[in-house]
Tab-separated table of C-alpha atoms and ligand atoms in Angstrom:
chain	number	residue	atom	x	y	z
D	1	MET	CA	0.000	0.000	0.000
D	2	THR	CA	1.059	3.579	-0.561
D	3	PRO	CA	1.209	5.701	2.579
D	4	PRO	CA	-0.520	9.049	2.451
D	5	THR	CA	2.823	10.827	2.660
D	6	PRO	CA	2.284	14.568	2.830
D	7	SER	CA	3.973	16.401	-0.025
D	8	THR	CA	4.425	19.465	2.140
D	9	LYS	CA	4.756	19.525	5.908
D	10	PRO	CA	1.326	19.841	7.513
D	11	VAL	CA	0.866	22.413	10.243
D	12	LEU	CA	0.625	20.493	13.504
D	13	ARG	CA	-0.494	21.725	16.896
D	14	ASP	CA	1.058	20.343	20.096
D	15	THR	CA	-0.741	20.270	23.427
D	16	ILE	CA	1.252	19.205	26.484
D	17	ILE	CA	-0.812	17.201	28.942
D	18	PRO	CA	0.951	16.584	32.246
D	19	PHE	CA	0.215	13.378	34.098
D	20	ARG	CA	1.444	12.108	37.423
D	21	ALA	CA	2.907	8.595	37.459
D	22	GLY	CA	1.732	6.091	40.057
D	23	ASP	CA	4.532	7.044	42.450
D	24	GLY	CA	4.050	10.799	41.999
D	25	PHE	CA	6.745	11.354	39.338
D	26	ASP	CA	5.744	14.097	36.893
D	27	CYS	CA	5.529	12.953	33.260
D	28	ASN	CA	3.638	14.321	30.270
D	29	LEU	CA	1.957	13.505	26.998
D	30	VAL	CA	2.278	15.528	23.812
D	31	HIS	CA	-1.000	15.445	21.894
D	32	VAL	CA	-0.288	16.284	18.254
D	33	GLN	CA	-3.163	17.436	16.083
D	34	GLY	CA	-3.427	18.305	12.411
D	35	ASP	CA	-5.928	20.615	10.740
D	36	GLN	CA	-8.538	17.821	10.511
D	37	PRO	CA	-10.018	15.946	13.480
D	38	PRO	CA	-8.613	12.403	13.605
D	39	ALA	CA	-10.727	9.813	11.767
D	40	LYS	CA	-9.060	6.902	13.579
D	41	GLY	CA	-8.310	6.021	17.194
D	42	PRO	CA	-5.384	7.011	19.396
D	43	VAL	CA	-1.823	5.799	18.895
D	44	LEU	CA	0.675	6.227	21.731
D	45	LEU	CA	4.366	6.592	20.804
D	46	VAL	CA	6.888	5.629	23.473
D	47	HIS	CA	10.529	6.754	23.164
D	48	GLY	CA	13.704	5.004	24.323
D	49	ALA	CA	16.363	5.749	26.970
D	50	GLY	CA	18.092	9.122	27.239
D	51	VAL	CA	15.976	10.815	24.557
D	52	ARG	CA	12.456	12.286	24.551
D	53	ALA	CA	9.111	12.157	22.779
D	54	ASN	CA	10.542	14.393	20.064
D	55	ILE	CA	12.787	11.530	18.844
D	56	PHE	CA	9.937	10.482	16.518
D	57	ARG	CA	9.962	13.907	14.849
D	58	ALA	CA	13.182	14.082	12.835
D	59	PRO	CA	13.309	16.891	10.261
D	60	THR	CA	12.829	14.478	7.352
D	61	ALA	CA	10.348	15.129	4.516
D	62	ALA	CA	7.765	13.019	6.380
D	63	ASN	CA	8.451	11.657	9.846
D	64	LEU	CA	6.305	9.074	11.638
D	65	VAL	CA	4.141	11.697	13.353
D	66	ASP	CA	3.422	13.450	10.017
D	67	VAL	CA	2.527	10.158	8.378
D	68	LEU	CA	0.282	8.973	11.238
D	69	ILE	CA	-1.620	12.272	11.279
D	70	ALA	CA	-2.001	12.232	7.488
D	71	SER	CA	-3.397	8.690	7.845
D	72	GLY	CA	-6.049	9.905	10.288
D	73	PHE	CA	-4.616	8.671	13.593
D	74	ASP	CA	-4.889	10.572	16.863
D	75	VAL	CA	-1.223	10.894	17.870
D	76	TRP	CA	0.000	10.954	21.465
D	77	LEU	CA	3.686	11.020	22.441
D	78	GLU	CA	4.596	9.907	25.951
D	79	ASN	CA	7.423	11.550	27.877
D	80	TRP	CA	8.020	8.856	30.502
D	81	ARG	CA	10.606	9.093	33.266
D	82	ALA	CA	13.541	8.289	30.956
D	83	SER	CA	12.783	11.458	28.972
D	84	ILE	CA	15.481	14.124	28.900
D	85	ASP	CA	12.655	16.697	29.117
D	86	LEU	CA	11.798	15.522	32.650
D	87	THR	CA	13.659	15.699	35.973
D	88	PRO	CA	16.805	13.499	35.822
D	89	ASN	CA	16.262	10.399	37.952
D	90	LEU	CA	17.746	6.956	38.523
D	91	TRP	CA	14.975	5.054	36.770
D	92	THR	CA	14.491	1.348	36.228
D	93	LEU	CA	12.350	-0.378	33.599
D	94	ASP	CA	10.151	-1.653	36.441
D	95	GLN	CA	9.240	1.860	37.576
D	96	ALA	CA	8.217	2.805	34.047
D	97	ALA	CA	6.237	-0.424	33.576
D	98	VAL	CA	4.295	-0.091	36.825
D	99	HIS	CA	4.042	3.667	37.339
D	100	ASP	CA	4.368	5.492	33.986
D	101	HIS	CA	2.895	3.577	31.046
D	102	PRO	CA	-0.384	2.465	32.708
D	103	LEU	CA	-1.062	6.064	33.744
D	104	ALA	CA	-0.184	7.364	30.264
D	105	VAL	CA	-2.556	4.840	28.656
D	106	ARG	CA	-5.337	5.695	31.096
D	107	THR	CA	-4.860	9.433	30.506
D	108	VAL	CA	-5.126	9.016	26.712
D	109	CYS	CA	-8.256	6.859	27.087
D	110	GLU	CA	-9.862	9.406	29.421
D	111	ARG	CA	-9.020	12.346	27.152
D	112	THR	CA	-10.199	10.645	23.953
D	113	GLY	CA	-13.175	8.832	25.460
D	114	THR	CA	-11.949	5.526	24.041
D	115	SER	CA	-11.449	2.240	25.818
D	116	GLU	CA	-8.729	0.933	23.471
D	117	LEU	CA	-5.540	2.207	21.927
D	118	LYS	CA	-2.545	1.192	19.841
D	119	ALA	CA	1.089	1.778	20.672
D	120	ILE	CA	4.368	2.217	18.809
D	121	ILE	CA	7.213	1.560	21.186
D	122	HIS	CA	10.970	1.806	20.746
D	123	CYS	CA	13.963	0.287	22.565
D	124	GLN	CA	13.651	0.858	26.336
D	125	GLY	CA	10.230	2.339	25.769
D	126	SER	CA	9.565	-1.037	24.164
D	127	THR	CA	11.068	-3.212	26.902
D	128	SER	CA	9.324	-1.326	29.716
D	129	PHE	CA	6.001	-1.012	27.842
D	130	THR	CA	6.100	-4.720	26.917
D	131	MET	CA	6.586	-5.409	30.629
D	132	SER	CA	3.373	-3.443	31.322
D	133	VAL	CA	1.541	-5.326	28.552
D	134	VAL	CA	2.564	-8.872	29.499
D	135	ALA	CA	1.967	-8.151	33.200
D	136	GLY	CA	-1.624	-7.215	32.319
D	137	LEU	CA	-1.251	-3.607	33.466
D	138	VAL	CA	-2.492	-1.990	30.223
D	139	PRO	CA	-5.457	-4.095	29.014
D	140	GLU	CA	-6.595	-1.106	26.904
D	141	VAL	CA	-3.697	-1.694	24.482
D	142	LYS	CA	-4.776	-3.945	21.583
D	143	THR	CA	-2.035	-3.471	18.972
D	144	VAL	CA	1.664	-2.972	19.672
D	145	ILE	CA	4.373	-2.091	17.168
D	146	SER	CA	7.717	-2.724	18.816
D	147	ASN	CA	11.099	-1.732	17.425
D	148	ALA	CA	14.564	-3.083	18.264
D	149	VAL	CA	13.985	-5.057	21.470
D	150	SER	CA	11.177	-6.297	23.662
D	151	LEU	CA	11.360	-9.385	25.904
D	152	HIS	CA	14.742	-10.815	24.813
D	153	PRO	CA	17.662	-8.359	24.774
D	154	ILE	CA	20.585	-9.780	22.788
D	155	ILE	CA	23.558	-7.451	22.362
D	156	PRO	CA	26.882	-7.562	20.469
D	157	ALA	CA	29.981	-9.001	22.194
D	158	PHE	CA	31.604	-5.577	22.617
D	159	SER	CA	28.437	-4.231	24.260
D	160	ARG	CA	28.549	-7.181	26.669
D	161	PHE	CA	32.120	-6.214	27.536
D	162	LYS	CA	31.099	-2.566	28.074
D	163	ILE	CA	28.069	-3.372	30.212
D	164	THR	CA	29.975	-5.967	32.280
D	165	TYR	CA	33.254	-4.155	32.945
D	166	ALA	CA	33.130	-0.486	31.903
D	167	THR	CA	29.700	0.486	33.246
D	168	PRO	CA	30.345	-0.753	36.827
D	169	LEU	CA	33.609	1.232	36.823
D	170	LEU	CA	31.823	4.338	35.595
D	171	ARG	CA	29.256	3.924	38.369
D	172	LEU	CA	32.036	4.624	40.867
D	173	VAL	CA	32.340	8.176	39.534
D	174	THR	CA	28.996	9.107	37.999
D	175	ASP	CA	25.277	8.248	38.151
D	176	TYR	CA	24.684	9.290	34.539
D	177	LEU	CA	26.222	9.330	31.094
D	178	ASN	CA	25.279	12.237	28.862
D	179	PRO	CA	26.019	12.598	25.126
D	180	GLN	CA	25.705	16.388	25.604
D	181	TRP	CA	29.196	16.143	27.095
D	182	GLY	CA	30.349	16.140	23.465
D	183	LEU	CA	29.266	19.785	23.330
D	184	ARG	CA	30.025	20.816	26.921
D	185	ALA	CA	31.855	18.740	29.532
D	186	PRO	CA	31.109	20.296	32.941
D	187	THR	CA	32.876	17.760	35.206
D	188	TRP	CA	36.134	15.798	35.256
D	189	THR	CA	34.194	12.612	34.497
D	190	ALA	CA	32.576	14.320	31.517
D	191	LYS	CA	35.975	15.541	30.302
D	192	LEU	CA	37.449	12.043	30.645
D	193	VAL	CA	34.578	10.437	28.734
D	194	ASN	CA	34.871	13.154	26.103
D	195	LEU	CA	38.587	12.390	25.705
D	196	LEU	CA	37.911	8.640	25.384
D	197	VAL	CA	35.290	9.335	22.715
D	198	ARG	CA	37.669	11.560	20.776
D	199	LEU	CA	40.396	8.911	20.924
D	200	THR	CA	38.154	6.074	19.757
D	201	HIS	CA	35.573	7.591	17.386
D	202	TRP	CA	36.484	9.264	14.080
D	203	GLU	CA	33.429	8.362	12.034
D	204	CYS	CA	32.019	11.877	11.735
D	205	SER	CA	32.454	15.403	13.080
D	206	ASN	CA	29.294	15.477	15.202
D	207	PRO	CA	30.465	15.193	18.842
D	208	VAL	CA	27.024	14.124	20.143
D	209	CYS	CA	26.634	11.463	17.433
D	210	LYS	CA	29.965	10.004	18.595
D	211	GLU	CA	29.114	10.218	22.324
D	212	VAL	CA	25.865	8.377	21.559
D	213	SER	CA	27.874	5.561	19.970
D	214	PHE	CA	30.176	5.490	23.004
D	215	THR	CA	27.179	5.283	25.360
D	216	TYR	CA	25.021	2.746	23.510
D	217	GLY	CA	25.726	-0.375	21.501
D	218	SER	CA	28.741	-1.261	19.396
D	219	GLY	CA	29.590	0.547	16.228
D	220	ARG	CA	30.633	3.729	14.549
D	221	PRO	CA	27.909	4.855	14.584
D	222	ALA	CA	25.950	2.466	16.793
D	223	LEU	CA	22.311	3.610	16.580
D	224	TRP	CA	22.005	4.370	12.848
D	225	ARG	CA	23.779	4.017	9.569
D	226	HIS	CA	25.121	7.398	8.497
D	227	GLU	CA	24.051	6.700	4.933
D	228	ASN	CA	20.419	6.483	6.120
D	229	LEU	CA	20.360	9.964	7.689
D	230	ASP	CA	20.049	13.226	5.835
D	231	GLU	CA	22.297	16.094	6.886
D	232	ALA	CA	19.561	17.999	8.719
D	233	THR	CA	18.705	14.941	10.852
D	234	HIS	CA	22.375	14.262	11.665
D	235	GLU	CA	22.619	17.858	12.938
D	236	TRP	CA	19.210	17.766	14.682
D	237	LEU	CA	20.069	14.669	16.733
D	238	LYS	CA	22.690	16.766	18.590
D	239	TRP	CA	19.863	18.127	20.747
D	240	GLU	CA	17.886	14.910	21.147
D	241	PHE	CA	20.195	12.969	23.484
D	242	ALA	CA	21.077	13.758	27.100
D	243	GLN	CA	21.271	12.073	30.515
D	244	VAL	CA	20.832	8.331	30.907
D	245	PRO	CA	21.249	6.772	34.378
D	246	LEU	CA	23.615	3.855	34.926
D	247	THR	CA	20.877	2.137	37.003
D	248	PHE	CA	19.234	1.276	33.699
D	249	PHE	CA	22.430	-0.319	32.350
D	250	ALA	CA	22.693	-2.423	35.539
D	251	GLN	CA	19.179	-3.784	34.962
D	252	MET	CA	19.894	-4.405	31.258
D	253	LYS	CA	23.065	-6.311	32.217
D	254	ARG	CA	20.972	-8.677	34.357
D	255	CYS	CA	18.396	-9.077	31.584
D	256	VAL	CA	21.105	-9.832	28.999
D	257	GLU	CA	22.676	-12.415	31.338
D	258	CYS	CA	19.275	-14.097	31.858
D	259	GLY	CA	18.452	-13.932	28.137
D	260	HIS	CA	15.117	-12.195	28.791
D	261	LEU	CA	13.699	-9.324	30.803
D	262	VAL	CA	13.729	-9.618	34.580
D	263	SER	CA	12.403	-7.192	37.155
D	264	VAL	CA	14.725	-5.669	39.736
D	265	SER	CA	12.578	-3.391	41.886
D	266	GLY	CA	10.454	-6.006	43.667
D	267	PHE	CA	7.058	-4.596	42.628
D	268	LYS	CA	4.214	-7.041	43.295
D	269	GLU	CA	2.601	-5.992	39.985
D	270	LEU	CA	5.458	-7.501	37.943
D	271	PRO	CA	6.651	-11.096	37.602
D	272	ALA	CA	10.305	-11.681	38.499
D	273	ASP	CA	10.747	-13.401	35.134
D	274	PHE	CA	8.730	-12.073	32.189
D	275	ILE	CA	8.609	-15.344	30.267
D	276	GLY	CA	7.823	-17.533	33.292
D	277	GLN	CA	4.073	-17.430	32.569
D	278	PRO	CA	1.869	-16.731	29.521
D	279	PRO	CA	1.506	-13.017	28.674
D	280	ALA	CA	-1.564	-11.553	30.404
D	281	THR	CA	-2.780	-9.767	27.268
D	282	ASP	CA	-4.728	-10.267	24.044
D	283	ALA	CA	-2.744	-7.523	22.275
D	284	ARG	CA	-1.357	-8.290	18.829
D	285	PHE	CA	2.336	-7.487	18.394
D	286	ALA	CA	4.231	-6.512	15.256
D	287	PHE	CA	7.957	-6.806	15.945
D	288	PHE	CA	10.401	-4.699	13.907
D	289	ALA	CA	14.167	-5.153	13.773
D	290	GLY	CA	16.798	-3.448	11.643
D	291	GLU	CA	19.046	-6.169	10.214
D	292	ASN	CA	22.030	-3.920	10.909
D	293	ASN	CA	21.047	-3.036	14.478
D	294	LEU	CA	24.302	-2.800	16.484
D	295	CYS	CA	22.618	-1.881	19.754
D	296	PHE	CA	20.221	-4.826	20.080
D	297	LEU	CA	20.884	-7.549	17.540
D	298	PRO	CA	17.897	-8.417	15.312
D	299	GLU	CA	17.796	-11.872	16.980
D	300	SER	CA	16.321	-10.036	19.993
D	301	GLN	CA	13.054	-9.394	18.172
D	302	VAL	CA	13.127	-12.722	16.311
D	303	LYS	CA	13.284	-14.527	19.651
D	304	THR	CA	10.420	-12.542	21.168
D	305	TYR	CA	8.317	-13.047	18.021
D	306	ARG	CA	8.863	-16.822	18.271
D	307	TYR	CA	7.910	-16.724	21.948
D	308	PHE	CA	4.665	-14.846	21.184
D	309	ASP	CA	3.953	-17.076	18.159
D	310	GLN	CA	4.173	-20.129	20.411
D	311	GLN	CA	1.596	-18.564	22.719
D	312	ARG	CA	-0.811	-17.852	19.860
D	313	ARG	CA	-0.019	-19.143	16.368
D	314	ASN	CA	-0.120	-16.835	13.328
D	315	TYR	CA	-1.449	-13.890	15.310
D	316	HIS	CA	1.663	-11.716	15.679
D	317	SER	CA	4.092	-10.577	12.996
D	318	LEU	CA	7.785	-9.911	12.468
D	319	TYR	CA	9.600	-7.575	10.085
D	320	THR	CA	13.352	-7.500	9.640
D	321	LEU	CA	14.428	-4.391	7.773
D	322	ALA	CA	17.362	-4.754	5.375
D	323	GLY	CA	19.780	-1.825	5.499
D	324	TYR	CA	18.418	-0.393	8.745
D	325	GLY	CA	19.913	-0.174	12.228
D	326	HIS	CA	18.355	0.972	15.486
D	327	LEU	CA	16.876	4.481	15.318
D	328	ASP	CA	17.137	5.082	11.577
D	329	VAL	CA	14.009	2.904	11.456
D	330	PHE	CA	12.285	6.148	12.547
D	331	MET	CA	14.830	8.860	11.670
D	332	GLY	CA	15.952	7.562	8.279
D	333	ALA	CA	15.529	9.837	5.259
D	334	ASN	CA	13.702	6.973	3.494
D	335	ALA	CA	11.823	5.551	6.495
D	336	ALA	CA	8.561	6.984	5.101
D	337	ARG	CA	9.088	4.786	2.024
D	338	ASP	CA	10.682	1.687	3.588
D	339	VAL	CA	9.247	1.386	7.108
D	340	PHE	CA	6.172	3.482	7.870
D	341	PRO	CA	3.880	1.775	5.296
D	342	LEU	CA	4.519	-1.539	7.097
D	343	MET	CA	3.674	0.048	10.451
D	344	LEU	CA	0.533	1.735	9.072
D	345	ALA	CA	-0.655	-1.567	7.592
D	346	GLU	CA	-0.223	-3.210	10.998
D	347	LEU	CA	-2.122	-0.404	12.735
D	348	ASP	CA	-4.950	-0.700	10.208
D	349	LYS	CA	-5.115	-4.506	10.402
D	350	VAL	CA	-8.409	-5.727	11.814
D	351	ALA	CA	-7.870	-8.223	14.610
T	1	ZN	ZN1	27.591	10.998	13.022
């Protein structure tokens, strides 16, 4: 199918709707509206670690938000506690799964007067939101489009080395890493990290792009293929990455060692082991994985798809995207041609 890609950028209106997470942490939703009232139901977009809701809005000819609005969807972007727009905090996936996403879903349902919604979730927005879904905490969610990783995080060997040896050492001197240190290094730790990045990364002249590759995954660059980004997006991403707490990396290390997500905060709402019992949901999942993902290997999504397919045969779907990595699935100059039509078709699929 051909997506209704806007030929010129539509004028969109943002409304920020604050919501308080279950433990009192202040989060918000960005409700994006076009010039026509939405003809379809709400879609919630959930960003990854150390970025913000705006990560879905790269300055490409047509980003995912533009395409969803042009297709008639009611678009809601969630700034959950990992967002760089919110107060820095030492978050875990568990906190987001129990306290943030269920409240975000409920707020969207209340505001739109609907009882169901669809979600597009990325990376740690995907792991934590999938935790909410399989724990039965967001029964309103009926369709989930997940990118990069969900229940089974599998990472490259060098990332395993980093998360096992380097991250615990860093925790002795800092609670956070921050790719903004490429632009301004305010502490000795920041200056040291900056020096290490400059010694080991020569792939481009964007200091934040290189700090991002130092912080996440394995590769130069790690979260996208340079050839997939246009110049404006490569420049824009400088302002889209900031603090990420090392508490998250500690939880991911445990999950990687176990081969699947595990909870670490002891909340009664979450199972200790997320594949120890059937998922408490009837939501249909479409799993997406860039074949060149150097942050979470595509096997991560393949494994979770197989797990879900065993639970309910021929209900869920899997897409591996040739030539794509981690975030270029959304930020790529050609994502509107290569990726978004697949996502739109999944959103429009009748259960
Ligand atoms: Zn770069």
